[in-house]
XYZ file of C-alpha atoms in Angstrom:
698
model
C -29.514 2.844 0.723
C -26.023 3.252 0.168
C -24.446 1.133 -2.480
C -27.960 -0.316 -2.807
C -27.349 -0.805 -6.514
C -23.825 -2.205 -6.260
C -25.326 -4.752 -3.865
C -28.106 -5.473 -6.456
C -25.672 -5.344 -9.536
C -23.009 -7.580 -7.460
C -26.236 -10.454 -6.598
C -27.119 -10.716 -9.875
C -23.857 -10.937 -11.767
C -22.325 -13.366 -9.129
C -25.532 -16.266 -10.082
C -22.735 -18.765 -11.050
C -23.822 -22.315 -10.906
C -21.125 -24.914 -9.953
C -23.031 -28.105 -11.101
C -19.662 -29.910 -11.023
C -19.434 -33.347 -9.063
C -16.004 -35.520 -8.762
C -15.395 -37.520 -11.857
C -14.420 -41.061 -12.025
C -11.065 -40.625 -13.602
C -9.661 -38.718 -10.850
C -9.186 -42.145 -8.975
C -7.001 -43.443 -11.792
C -5.073 -40.651 -13.332
C -3.407 -37.707 -11.819
C -2.719 -34.953 -14.361
C 0.437 -32.969 -12.732
C 1.298 -30.257 -15.319
C 0.019 -28.798 -18.510
C 1.806 -26.464 -20.831
C 0.267 -25.109 -23.857
C 1.654 -22.515 -26.462
C -1.207 -20.520 -27.837
C -2.108 -18.083 -30.689
C -5.428 -16.438 -31.551
C -7.043 -15.970 -35.008
C -9.042 -12.945 -34.743
C -10.309 -13.429 -38.280
C -11.846 -17.058 -37.692
C -12.409 -16.585 -33.997
C -10.172 -19.554 -33.599
C -7.752 -20.603 -30.505
C -4.559 -22.462 -31.836
C -2.146 -24.415 -29.561
C 0.054 -27.197 -28.818
C -0.417 -28.564 -25.481
C 2.164 -30.698 -23.664
C 0.558 -32.551 -20.626
C 2.175 -34.795 -17.757
C 0.083 -37.205 -15.721
C 0.746 -40.294 -13.296
C -1.291 -43.424 -13.354
C -2.737 -44.093 -10.011
C -4.200 -47.650 -11.476
C -3.508 -49.544 -14.422
C -5.677 -48.468 -17.436
C -5.702 -48.372 -21.084
C -7.066 -44.941 -21.662
C -6.863 -41.704 -20.393
C -9.094 -38.569 -20.843
C -8.825 -34.895 -21.141
C -11.842 -32.508 -21.581
C -11.739 -30.796 -24.861
C -15.199 -29.519 -26.519
C -15.194 -29.837 -30.491
C -11.438 -29.656 -30.772
C -9.648 -30.620 -34.061
C -6.490 -32.259 -33.405
C -2.912 -33.300 -34.689
C -1.501 -36.570 -33.075
C 2.210 -35.787 -31.818
C 2.895 -38.165 -29.323
C 4.166 -41.402 -31.541
C 3.915 -43.878 -27.752
C 0.469 -43.930 -27.681
C -2.941 -42.915 -29.915
C -4.242 -39.589 -29.118
C -7.693 -38.873 -30.665
C -10.958 -36.594 -30.433
C -14.360 -36.943 -29.679
C -16.868 -33.900 -29.285
C -16.280 -33.603 -25.752
C -12.420 -35.089 -24.996
C -9.186 -36.027 -25.948
C -8.515 -39.374 -25.612
C -5.042 -41.242 -24.971
C -5.277 -44.958 -25.646
C -2.229 -47.262 -24.609
C -0.824 -49.282 -21.807
C -0.521 -47.087 -18.638
C 1.060 -48.922 -15.755
C 0.179 -47.523 -12.217
C 2.759 -45.059 -10.603
C 4.495 -44.436 -13.848
C 4.484 -40.876 -15.059
C 3.629 -39.961 -18.905
C 4.043 -37.211 -21.132
C 1.214 -36.684 -24.016
C 2.025 -33.618 -26.580
C -0.010 -32.755 -29.203
C -1.561 -29.727 -31.567
C -5.493 -28.523 -31.421
C -7.744 -25.924 -33.183
C -11.123 -24.847 -31.721
C -13.756 -22.181 -32.174
C -15.135 -21.909 -28.831
C -18.820 -21.922 -28.486
C -18.558 -20.637 -24.846
C -15.851 -19.579 -22.032
C -13.856 -18.066 -24.736
C -14.515 -14.892 -26.493
C -13.492 -12.476 -29.212
C -15.035 -8.914 -29.178
C -15.523 -6.082 -30.880
C -14.112 -3.337 -28.115
C -14.824 0.145 -29.873
C -13.108 -1.001 -32.892
C -10.262 -2.492 -30.557
C -9.890 -6.511 -30.653
C -10.300 -8.206 -27.670
C -10.024 -11.765 -26.263
C -11.149 -12.763 -22.770
C -12.098 -16.227 -20.888
C -14.562 -17.478 -18.365
C -14.213 -20.986 -17.558
C -16.540 -20.461 -14.152
C -17.304 -23.933 -12.940
C -16.115 -26.494 -16.025
C -16.162 -24.401 -18.864
C -12.347 -23.908 -19.689
C -12.316 -27.327 -21.943
C -13.958 -25.086 -24.377
C -10.758 -23.062 -25.529
C -8.074 -25.300 -23.772
C -7.684 -29.503 -23.559
C -7.776 -29.556 -19.471
C -9.594 -31.523 -16.608
C -13.163 -30.382 -16.088
C -12.987 -31.888 -12.747
C -11.903 -29.252 -10.311
C -10.591 -31.742 -7.976
C -7.760 -32.443 -10.002
C -5.252 -29.385 -9.383
C -2.952 -29.002 -12.256
C 0.497 -26.736 -13.046
C -0.487 -24.824 -15.823
C 2.291 -22.477 -17.892
C 1.004 -20.576 -20.931
C 3.066 -19.297 -23.585
C 1.420 -16.813 -26.225
C 2.546 -16.048 -29.709
C 2.271 -12.742 -31.635
C -0.280 -10.137 -30.699
C 2.362 -7.405 -31.098
C 0.086 -4.682 -31.183
C -2.197 -6.313 -28.178
C -1.415 -6.743 -24.303
C -1.472 -10.347 -22.988
C -2.490 -10.965 -19.517
C -2.946 -14.413 -17.831
C -2.385 -16.279 -14.833
C 1.188 -16.043 -13.235
C 4.255 -14.461 -13.771
C 4.792 -12.881 -16.861
C 8.155 -12.710 -19.096
C 7.595 -11.457 -22.591
C 10.675 -11.527 -25.090
C 10.902 -10.507 -28.683
C 12.334 -13.308 -31.264
C 13.434 -13.696 -34.603
C 11.135 -12.253 -37.149
C 9.734 -9.568 -34.636
C 7.544 -11.954 -33.140
C 6.241 -11.326 -29.299
C 6.421 -14.429 -27.065
C 4.285 -13.668 -23.709
C 5.249 -16.689 -21.248
C 3.180 -17.305 -18.037
C 4.250 -19.492 -14.725
C 2.350 -20.718 -12.439
C 4.122 -22.627 -9.784
C 1.546 -23.952 -7.970
C -1.547 -26.096 -8.871
C -4.943 -25.066 -9.749
C -8.504 -26.145 -11.252
C -8.868 -25.874 -14.569
C -11.878 -23.253 -14.351
C -9.378 -20.641 -12.856
C -7.510 -20.305 -15.763
C -7.485 -17.017 -17.322
C -6.648 -15.446 -20.728
C -6.806 -11.456 -21.663
C -5.712 -9.982 -25.089
C -6.470 -6.627 -25.839
C -5.252 -3.010 -25.956
C -4.427 -2.246 -22.126
C -1.943 -0.176 -20.344
C -1.106 -1.214 -16.628
C -0.188 0.864 -13.432
C 1.460 -1.267 -10.635
C 1.962 -0.990 -6.840
C 3.469 -3.422 -4.300
C 1.683 -4.808 -1.407
C 3.074 -4.669 1.838
C 4.199 -8.209 1.823
C 6.020 -7.315 -1.216
C 3.475 -9.026 -3.728
C 3.319 -7.436 -6.844
C -0.131 -5.442 -7.787
C -0.970 -5.011 -11.724
C -4.025 -2.455 -12.373
C -5.058 -2.981 -16.250
C -7.222 -0.451 -18.106
C -8.149 0.703 -21.709
C -5.634 3.778 -22.366
C -8.821 6.001 -22.817
C -9.751 5.327 -19.623
C -6.680 6.715 -17.870
C -8.722 9.018 -16.059
C -10.764 6.738 -14.380
C -7.655 4.196 -12.883
C -7.699 6.119 -9.400
C -11.306 6.048 -8.960
C -11.670 2.424 -10.264
C -9.022 0.827 -8.395
C -9.407 3.149 -5.236
C -8.680 0.990 -2.042
C -7.110 -1.692 -3.907
C -3.909 -2.053 -2.226
C -5.530 -1.396 1.419
C -8.374 -4.161 0.395
C -5.181 -6.668 -0.088
C -2.961 -5.528 2.628
C -5.961 -6.013 5.115
C -7.058 -9.393 3.606
C -3.707 -10.374 3.867
C -3.252 -9.329 7.471
C -6.957 -10.298 8.557
C -6.661 -14.177 6.897
C -3.139 -14.574 8.635
C -2.149 -16.688 5.316
C 0.160 -15.144 2.775
C -1.441 -14.528 -1.118
C -1.001 -17.595 -2.663
C 0.649 -16.644 -5.809
C 3.548 -14.472 -6.723
C 1.231 -11.944 -8.469
C -2.115 -10.082 -8.343
C -3.538 -8.720 -11.350
C -7.119 -7.228 -12.155
C -8.399 -6.744 -15.886
C -11.592 -4.931 -16.996
C -12.854 -6.738 -20.186
C -15.972 -5.522 -22.286
C -19.446 -7.671 -22.215
C -18.213 -10.048 -19.599
C -20.611 -12.553 -18.450
C -20.844 -11.762 -14.399
C -19.267 -8.749 -12.246
C -16.117 -10.537 -11.763
C -14.099 -13.707 -11.486
C -11.641 -15.211 -9.209
C -8.737 -16.377 -11.927
C -6.085 -17.512 -9.773
C -3.804 -14.679 -9.485
C -5.760 -12.703 -12.516
C -9.117 -11.293 -11.893
C -11.433 -10.442 -14.590
C -14.297 -8.037 -14.072
C -16.570 -5.932 -15.944
C -15.149 -2.603 -17.277
C -18.852 -1.115 -16.010
C -17.118 -0.778 -13.190
C -14.476 1.603 -14.523
C -15.977 4.855 -13.088
C -14.448 8.141 -12.524
C -14.744 10.042 -8.916
C -18.549 10.562 -9.432
C -19.046 7.175 -10.817
C -17.454 5.928 -7.796
C -20.458 7.022 -5.473
C -22.898 4.858 -6.769
C -21.310 1.999 -8.827
C -17.665 1.321 -7.723
C -15.862 -1.690 -8.009
C -14.367 -1.933 -4.178
C -17.179 -4.671 -3.276
C -16.292 -6.981 -6.275
C -12.541 -6.317 -6.089
C -12.518 -7.479 -2.548
C -14.909 -10.583 -3.025
C -12.837 -11.662 -5.921
C -9.253 -11.291 -4.489
C -10.861 -13.114 -0.879
C -11.608 -15.979 -3.580
C -7.632 -16.535 -4.121
C -7.696 -18.433 -0.859
C -11.359 -19.469 -0.612
C -12.021 -21.449 -3.470
C -8.581 -20.779 -5.383
C -6.293 -21.913 -2.302
C -8.730 -24.597 -1.048
C -11.430 -25.390 -3.488
C -14.626 -27.186 -2.831
C -15.087 -30.874 -3.689
C -18.716 -30.802 -5.190
C -20.932 -28.268 -5.365
C -22.926 -29.099 -2.175
C -19.866 -27.228 -0.575
C -19.924 -24.490 -2.813
C -20.464 -21.677 0.494
C -17.064 -22.499 1.797
C -15.980 -20.582 -1.579
C -18.678 -17.930 -1.954
C -20.221 -17.375 1.932
C -16.200 -16.650 2.659
C -15.619 -14.372 -0.417
C -19.119 -12.365 0.642
C -18.137 -11.929 4.257
C -14.391 -11.020 4.019
C -15.134 -8.653 1.570
C -17.313 -7.266 3.808
C -15.001 -7.096 6.724
C -12.630 -5.013 3.961
C -15.563 -2.729 3.125
C -15.696 -1.966 7.040
C -12.177 -0.814 7.140
C -13.159 1.508 4.509
C -16.841 2.561 4.713
C -17.362 1.775 8.332
C -19.362 0.079 10.787
C -22.996 1.567 10.045
C -22.171 0.003 6.443
C -21.223 -3.312 7.667
C -23.911 -3.681 9.760
C -26.446 -2.141 7.458
C -25.152 -4.434 4.261
C -25.911 -7.583 6.999
C -29.446 -6.246 7.666
C -29.990 -5.970 4.002
C -29.372 -9.617 3.175
C -31.446 -10.637 6.254
C -34.362 -9.107 5.013
C -33.873 -10.749 2.088
C -33.306 -14.389 3.260
C -35.923 -13.867 6.108
C -38.616 -12.853 3.297
C -37.690 -15.650 1.475
C -37.454 -18.187 4.593
C -41.074 -16.850 5.114
C -42.317 -17.937 1.728
C -40.953 -21.436 2.501
C -38.294 -21.033 -0.204
C -35.430 -21.645 2.314
C -32.673 -23.190 1.362
C -30.138 -25.421 3.383
C -26.392 -24.124 3.094
C -24.873 -27.546 2.554
C -26.614 -28.880 -0.271
C -26.366 -28.631 -4.328
C -28.257 -26.546 -6.588
C -28.691 -23.487 -4.134
C -29.441 -20.149 -5.189
C -26.786 -17.407 -5.006
C -28.729 -15.686 -1.868
C -28.034 -18.901 -0.177
C -24.533 -19.492 -0.942
C -23.255 -16.070 -0.743
C -25.296 -13.999 1.764
C -26.640 -16.929 3.899
C -23.159 -18.599 3.447
C -21.925 -14.765 5.186
C -24.147 -14.675 7.407
C -23.309 -18.221 8.904
C -19.701 -17.053 9.005
C -20.807 -14.295 11.106
C -23.006 -16.183 13.751
C -20.157 -18.336 13.534
C -17.121 -16.228 14.403
C -19.523 -14.462 17.196
C -20.204 -18.021 19.034
C -16.445 -19.225 19.122
C -15.020 -15.333 19.316
C -13.055 -13.954 16.844
C -9.500 -14.948 17.651
C -10.810 -18.920 17.909
C -12.236 -18.312 14.705
C -9.356 -17.010 12.757
C -6.681 -19.271 14.196
C -9.252 -21.882 12.680
C -9.448 -20.327 9.552
C -5.508 -20.144 9.224
C -5.468 -23.823 10.337
C -7.708 -24.896 7.753
C -6.461 -22.914 4.812
C -2.450 -24.189 5.521
C -3.857 -27.525 6.209
C -5.747 -27.966 2.627
C -3.372 -25.477 0.809
C -3.998 -26.285 -2.753
C -6.292 -29.010 -2.277
C -9.642 -29.509 -1.833
C -12.137 -29.396 1.024
C -15.962 -30.260 2.327
C -17.632 -28.478 4.906
C -16.682 -31.099 7.740
C -13.088 -30.329 6.816
C -13.602 -26.817 7.594
C -15.752 -27.477 10.865
C -13.287 -29.893 12.237
C -10.877 -27.122 12.320
C -13.154 -24.873 14.154
C -14.644 -27.576 16.444
C -10.873 -28.621 17.435
C -10.288 -25.050 19.207
C -13.899 -23.895 19.948
C -14.596 -24.132 23.875
C -18.672 -24.218 23.227
C -20.644 -26.785 21.359
C -21.532 -26.100 17.772
C -23.876 -29.050 17.244
C -27.130 -26.462 17.233
C -25.098 -24.243 15.096
C -24.289 -26.905 12.239
C -28.194 -27.996 12.860
C -29.839 -24.560 12.332
C -26.992 -23.004 10.025
C -25.670 -25.078 7.804
C -28.457 -28.048 7.477
C -31.810 -26.035 8.169
C -33.388 -24.487 5.468
C -34.955 -21.808 7.244
C -33.174 -18.673 8.131
C -32.415 -18.134 11.592
C -33.947 -14.452 11.915
C -33.960 -14.368 15.451
C -30.220 -15.112 15.348
C -29.605 -12.722 12.802
C -31.767 -9.920 14.640
C -29.886 -10.554 18.057
C -26.723 -10.182 16.396
C -27.703 -6.514 14.740
C -28.737 -5.267 17.687
C -25.204 -5.353 19.227
C -24.643 -2.267 16.924
C -25.907 1.081 18.362
C -26.514 2.221 15.184
C -28.864 -0.528 13.828
C -30.877 0.112 17.024
C -31.101 3.478 16.022
C -32.418 2.475 12.870
C -34.726 -0.015 14.270
C -36.451 2.804 16.357
C -36.744 4.890 13.558
C -38.053 1.965 11.167
C -40.569 1.326 13.502
C -42.259 4.568 12.929
C -43.203 4.256 9.710
C -46.888 3.672 10.337
C -47.099 6.452 13.140
C -48.727 9.745 12.091
C -46.437 12.645 10.876
C -46.858 14.640 14.025
C -45.832 12.304 16.247
C -42.572 11.749 14.227
C -41.759 14.785 12.592
C -38.833 15.717 15.112
C -37.678 12.257 14.891
C -37.205 12.671 10.763
C -35.369 15.822 10.943
C -33.059 14.735 13.551
C -32.786 11.788 11.352
C -31.497 13.964 8.441
C -29.452 16.529 10.391
C -27.505 13.651 11.617
C -25.805 12.621 8.138
C -25.752 9.231 8.560
C -26.696 7.661 5.399
C -29.100 5.216 6.138
C -31.063 7.122 9.291
C -31.506 10.095 6.793
C -32.586 7.920 3.739
C -34.845 6.083 6.066
C -36.530 9.924 7.196
C -36.927 11.079 3.306
C -38.796 7.856 2.667
C -40.858 7.687 5.313
C -41.157 11.629 4.300
C -42.397 10.863 0.833
C -45.222 8.853 1.899
C -46.776 11.852 3.760
C -48.440 14.999 2.105
C -45.257 17.376 0.680
C -47.429 20.480 2.415
C -46.973 18.387 5.944
C -43.231 17.416 5.014
C -41.682 20.386 2.835
C -38.976 21.040 5.788
C -37.846 17.359 5.862
C -37.098 17.816 2.039
C -35.729 21.244 2.129
C -33.460 19.827 4.927
C -32.566 16.363 2.839
C -31.690 18.979 0.060
C -29.040 21.047 1.525
C -27.764 18.014 3.411
C -24.084 17.280 3.022
C -24.771 13.696 2.486
C -25.034 12.459 -1.122
C -27.219 9.848 -0.337
C -29.449 11.627 1.517
C -29.802 14.163 -1.271
C -30.098 10.960 -3.610
C -32.766 9.774 -1.604
C -34.918 13.118 -2.463
C -34.459 12.551 -6.121
C -35.459 8.399 -5.870
C -38.341 8.706 -3.602
C -40.828 11.519 -5.031
C -42.169 10.099 -8.169
C -43.169 13.606 -9.008
C -41.294 16.889 -8.540
C -43.423 18.887 -6.064
C -43.882 22.809 -7.183
C -42.600 23.835 -3.997
C -39.273 21.865 -4.704
C -39.005 22.495 -8.587
C -36.036 25.114 -7.456
C -34.450 23.155 -5.338
C -34.376 20.232 -7.847
C -32.246 21.905 -10.250
C -29.537 21.822 -7.548
C -29.680 17.998 -7.913
C -28.790 18.150 -11.641
C -24.735 19.158 -10.796
C -25.003 16.636 -7.681
C -21.947 14.210 -7.203
C -23.957 11.346 -8.013
C -24.647 10.109 -11.945
C -28.066 8.351 -10.251
C -29.413 11.689 -8.646
C -28.493 13.554 -11.794
C -30.346 10.915 -14.002
C -33.551 10.979 -11.381
C -33.360 15.072 -11.416
C -33.366 15.372 -15.132
C -36.027 13.085 -16.318
C -38.635 14.177 -13.031
C -37.660 18.276 -13.867
C -38.234 17.577 -17.707
C -41.720 15.900 -16.769
C -42.597 18.833 -14.393
C -42.002 21.116 -17.194
C -43.848 18.825 -19.902
C -46.942 18.614 -17.549
C -46.845 22.587 -17.192
C -46.461 23.226 -20.599
C -43.389 24.760 -20.519
C -40.950 24.269 -23.235
C -38.682 27.175 -22.830
C -37.856 25.009 -18.720
C -37.381 21.812 -20.855
C -34.910 23.484 -23.247
C -32.961 24.847 -19.775
C -33.089 21.496 -18.248
C -31.554 20.222 -21.688
C -28.865 22.531 -21.677
C -27.783 21.803 -18.153
C -27.467 18.409 -18.951
C -25.622 18.468 -22.799
C -22.208 17.011 -22.821
C -23.059 14.524 -19.838
C -22.560 10.842 -20.355
C -22.551 9.390 -16.789
C -21.683 5.478 -16.169
C -19.954 3.276 -18.879
C -23.734 2.783 -19.912
C -24.164 6.191 -20.628
C -27.131 6.390 -18.686
C -27.278 10.075 -18.771
C -26.145 10.876 -22.017
C -29.062 8.095 -23.329
C -31.722 9.778 -21.389
C -30.547 13.164 -22.828
C -30.925 12.223 -26.243
C -34.300 10.588 -25.853
C -35.487 13.927 -23.892
C -34.378 16.188 -26.446
C -35.868 13.991 -29.045
C -38.910 14.244 -27.127
C -38.752 17.933 -27.242
C -39.546 19.411 -30.531
C -38.598 22.504 -30.001
C -35.096 21.820 -28.709
C -32.258 22.729 -31.438
C -34.140 21.078 -34.137
C -31.528 21.525 -36.865
C -29.548 19.080 -34.730
C -32.137 16.978 -33.739
C -31.308 14.194 -36.917
C -27.598 14.014 -35.402
C -28.904 13.294 -31.928
C -30.791 10.305 -33.558
C -27.964 9.299 -35.296
C -25.653 9.575 -31.866
C -28.500 7.502 -30.236
C -28.664 4.876 -33.036
C -24.715 4.347 -32.832
C -24.659 3.218 -29.027
C -26.439 0.506 -30.320
C -23.911 -0.876 -32.535
C -22.106 -4.231 -31.663
C -18.484 -2.099 -30.621
C -20.406 -0.598 -27.775
C -20.715 -2.462 -24.847
C -23.907 -4.254 -24.003
C -25.275 -2.166 -21.354
C -25.059 0.713 -23.341
C -26.598 -0.966 -26.158
C -29.322 -1.670 -23.820
C -30.013 1.586 -22.761
C -30.185 2.891 -26.064
C -32.332 0.157 -27.291
C -34.774 0.969 -24.850
C -35.067 4.709 -25.601
C -35.761 3.925 -29.258
C -38.541 1.805 -28.616
C -39.858 4.480 -26.079
C -39.506 6.856 -28.933
C -40.596 4.591 -31.348
C -37.982 4.947 -33.770
C -36.352 2.197 -35.077
C -34.998 1.870 -38.342
C -32.645 -0.448 -40.517
C -29.676 0.267 -38.687
C -30.709 -0.295 -35.170
C -33.100 -3.270 -36.150
C -29.704 -5.167 -37.750
C -27.952 -4.195 -34.041
C -31.046 -5.602 -32.369
C -30.661 -8.776 -34.343
C -27.309 -9.346 -33.690
C -28.119 -8.639 -29.714
C -30.563 -11.465 -30.027
C -27.414 -14.113 -30.321
C -25.239 -12.266 -27.878
C -23.143 -14.001 -25.007
C -24.537 -12.188 -22.280
C -27.917 -14.109 -21.870
C -29.574 -11.032 -19.743
C -28.879 -8.519 -22.348
C -29.851 -11.244 -25.100
C -33.073 -12.306 -23.507
C -34.151 -8.538 -23.305
C -33.272 -8.108 -27.203
C -35.311 -10.894 -28.011
C -38.101 -9.694 -26.154
C -37.702 -6.458 -27.403
C -37.230 -7.772 -31.365
C -40.415 -10.040 -30.933
C -42.502 -6.691 -30.136
C -40.696 -4.510 -32.664
C -41.308 -7.482 -35.571
C -45.225 -7.204 -34.738
C -44.947 -3.859 -37.299
C -45.367 -5.068 -40.338
C -42.703 -2.460 -41.539
C -40.161 -3.480 -39.294
C -40.853 -6.918 -40.456
C -39.914 -5.984 -43.815
C -36.753 -4.369 -42.769
C -35.799 -7.472 -40.864
C -36.063 -9.881 -43.825
C -34.169 -7.607 -46.206
C -31.438 -7.503 -43.740
C -30.892 -11.475 -44.630
C -27.928 -10.965 -47.042
C -26.270 -9.217 -44.348
C -26.746 -11.757 -41.248
C -24.497 -13.959 -39.826
C -25.038 -17.939 -39.965
C -26.165 -18.028 -36.093
C -28.704 -14.590 -36.628
C -30.380 -16.148 -39.287
C -30.702 -19.403 -37.577
C -32.290 -17.763 -34.572
C -34.908 -15.934 -37.033
C -35.463 -19.110 -38.610
C -36.511 -20.611 -35.155
C -38.919 -17.721 -34.252
C -40.248 -17.964 -37.899
C -39.052 -14.491 -39.238
C -37.548 -16.285 -42.073
């Protein structure tokens, strides 16, 4: 379905667990401000800093604690002692209620998580990801999100890099040509919303209708992808600010792509970080655009950054609202049919889970991403319909203004809604907030308010009907040019004999709608002889997903017919195409060309070396994963790719790491590969050697 790939990526990538609860110290100490002067050592992967923090004692205490993981400390405050444990920075002294204190100290740390030094195609890059309670791995701070603090950064050096962080930036060149980058936040935020990125970037700027500066960062080599990647960014910003009815909470808004990010995106206050996999050209925009992630993380600036949950059981107040308001923004861009179909897709997921007895309460800790994001969005949608759009919007405005820069519970929000609503919301709260089962009937009735969804349900109901009874309906659905009706018609036709449905597929391939054409490429397991000529058109379609499917299926079609000349024709047509950032077209092309002995044999070694080069550490993990998978299918691992596979087995992105470990264990079953791995020991890192020992290779 339209943007289905993006939906899957987004859902899995957003599976970020908040397990934070309120700490006891929040009742006794209020941290007001943290000012940090930082520098990065790329040789040792270390963060070096001087921190000055201001805090007020709410009660008489003898000890104050900041969170700081595995930090080396230099005490700089003479009035009370400062020491470090494995997980904290401890101030010992006599702290009187109502008195404000200041502490200054130097520290250094080699972060094991939450801050990452990466090799980006030979260029140094550093980025942070403090989601939940992890900022304390690189900066002394407070893990408890209930203690909101004003943070200011000063980053020294890195003249050849761009430094990006929360807040308004000012850069100055000091003595000895040292660059000082300063960032002023002004407003208090939870520590997990801090961001710091250092790397090789250019920036394009815009200004929101309200006057907020918008900064769109990109790698210099991606300059031709900026328009497609950041398309609609200003429109989304203006829409959300207008729809929410509360001014953007901060003085600037930045968006920064980084290599090997852990998720799709992260809503750091005033500075969203997102995966550079979403940097796309005009063709890539069709299937893997940044619009949904863009809108979701921007909505979080209000729902999560401005008002923040007190603890994890109220996590839907952040993720449900960000998901729903992102969908409202997308409706402005992609239309009503998109809006309702996205709701329908998630309703089907939630209903299926609920039918299996695996549904979850919305207001509860330990929920899945499907619960907090999608069920949360559905609850908001139903509530909005129950009380009326105007009432709902006003309640949201009251809620955001009342609790600005504070922490909230579900009851805080519902109190604001009930103060304005003219209907009883007792059943809503019972069924949607505190009931584990998904309210599928409520969702269905809401969806039926869309005339388009009524059409879709009528078409969908014919899935089991004989082709003779629905042939005209399928043809009409494709002729309509509607993304979803047309795709549904193609999917139903794919279940029938090709001889009977050939006119359906011919019409679909001739459609002006790229998603209907894509449905042909993805739904047919094999290329029918009667459609072989038509399939060649799909090799040049405005979709990298469609091109990929057409390439592999045409290659297999000709292989089955022992037609190497036609296989070479397909390869010639698809040479020089890279596809998405993960090289979906190029890596597939390399694998197919290597599996075609007659194809330019004098160049085969060079193609093999190119495929191996995509496994190396400086490449994005998505590209590496594709290259590893094709080397596996070719049965062609050797020293260089095995060493890359070992490094991937200790990578910080867990999904990539786990797939690499599985593949490594498979490869070392081959005695030849096992011998190569053992020979590599002297060139491996301590972390890599430790892993090989753990799996008893060494």
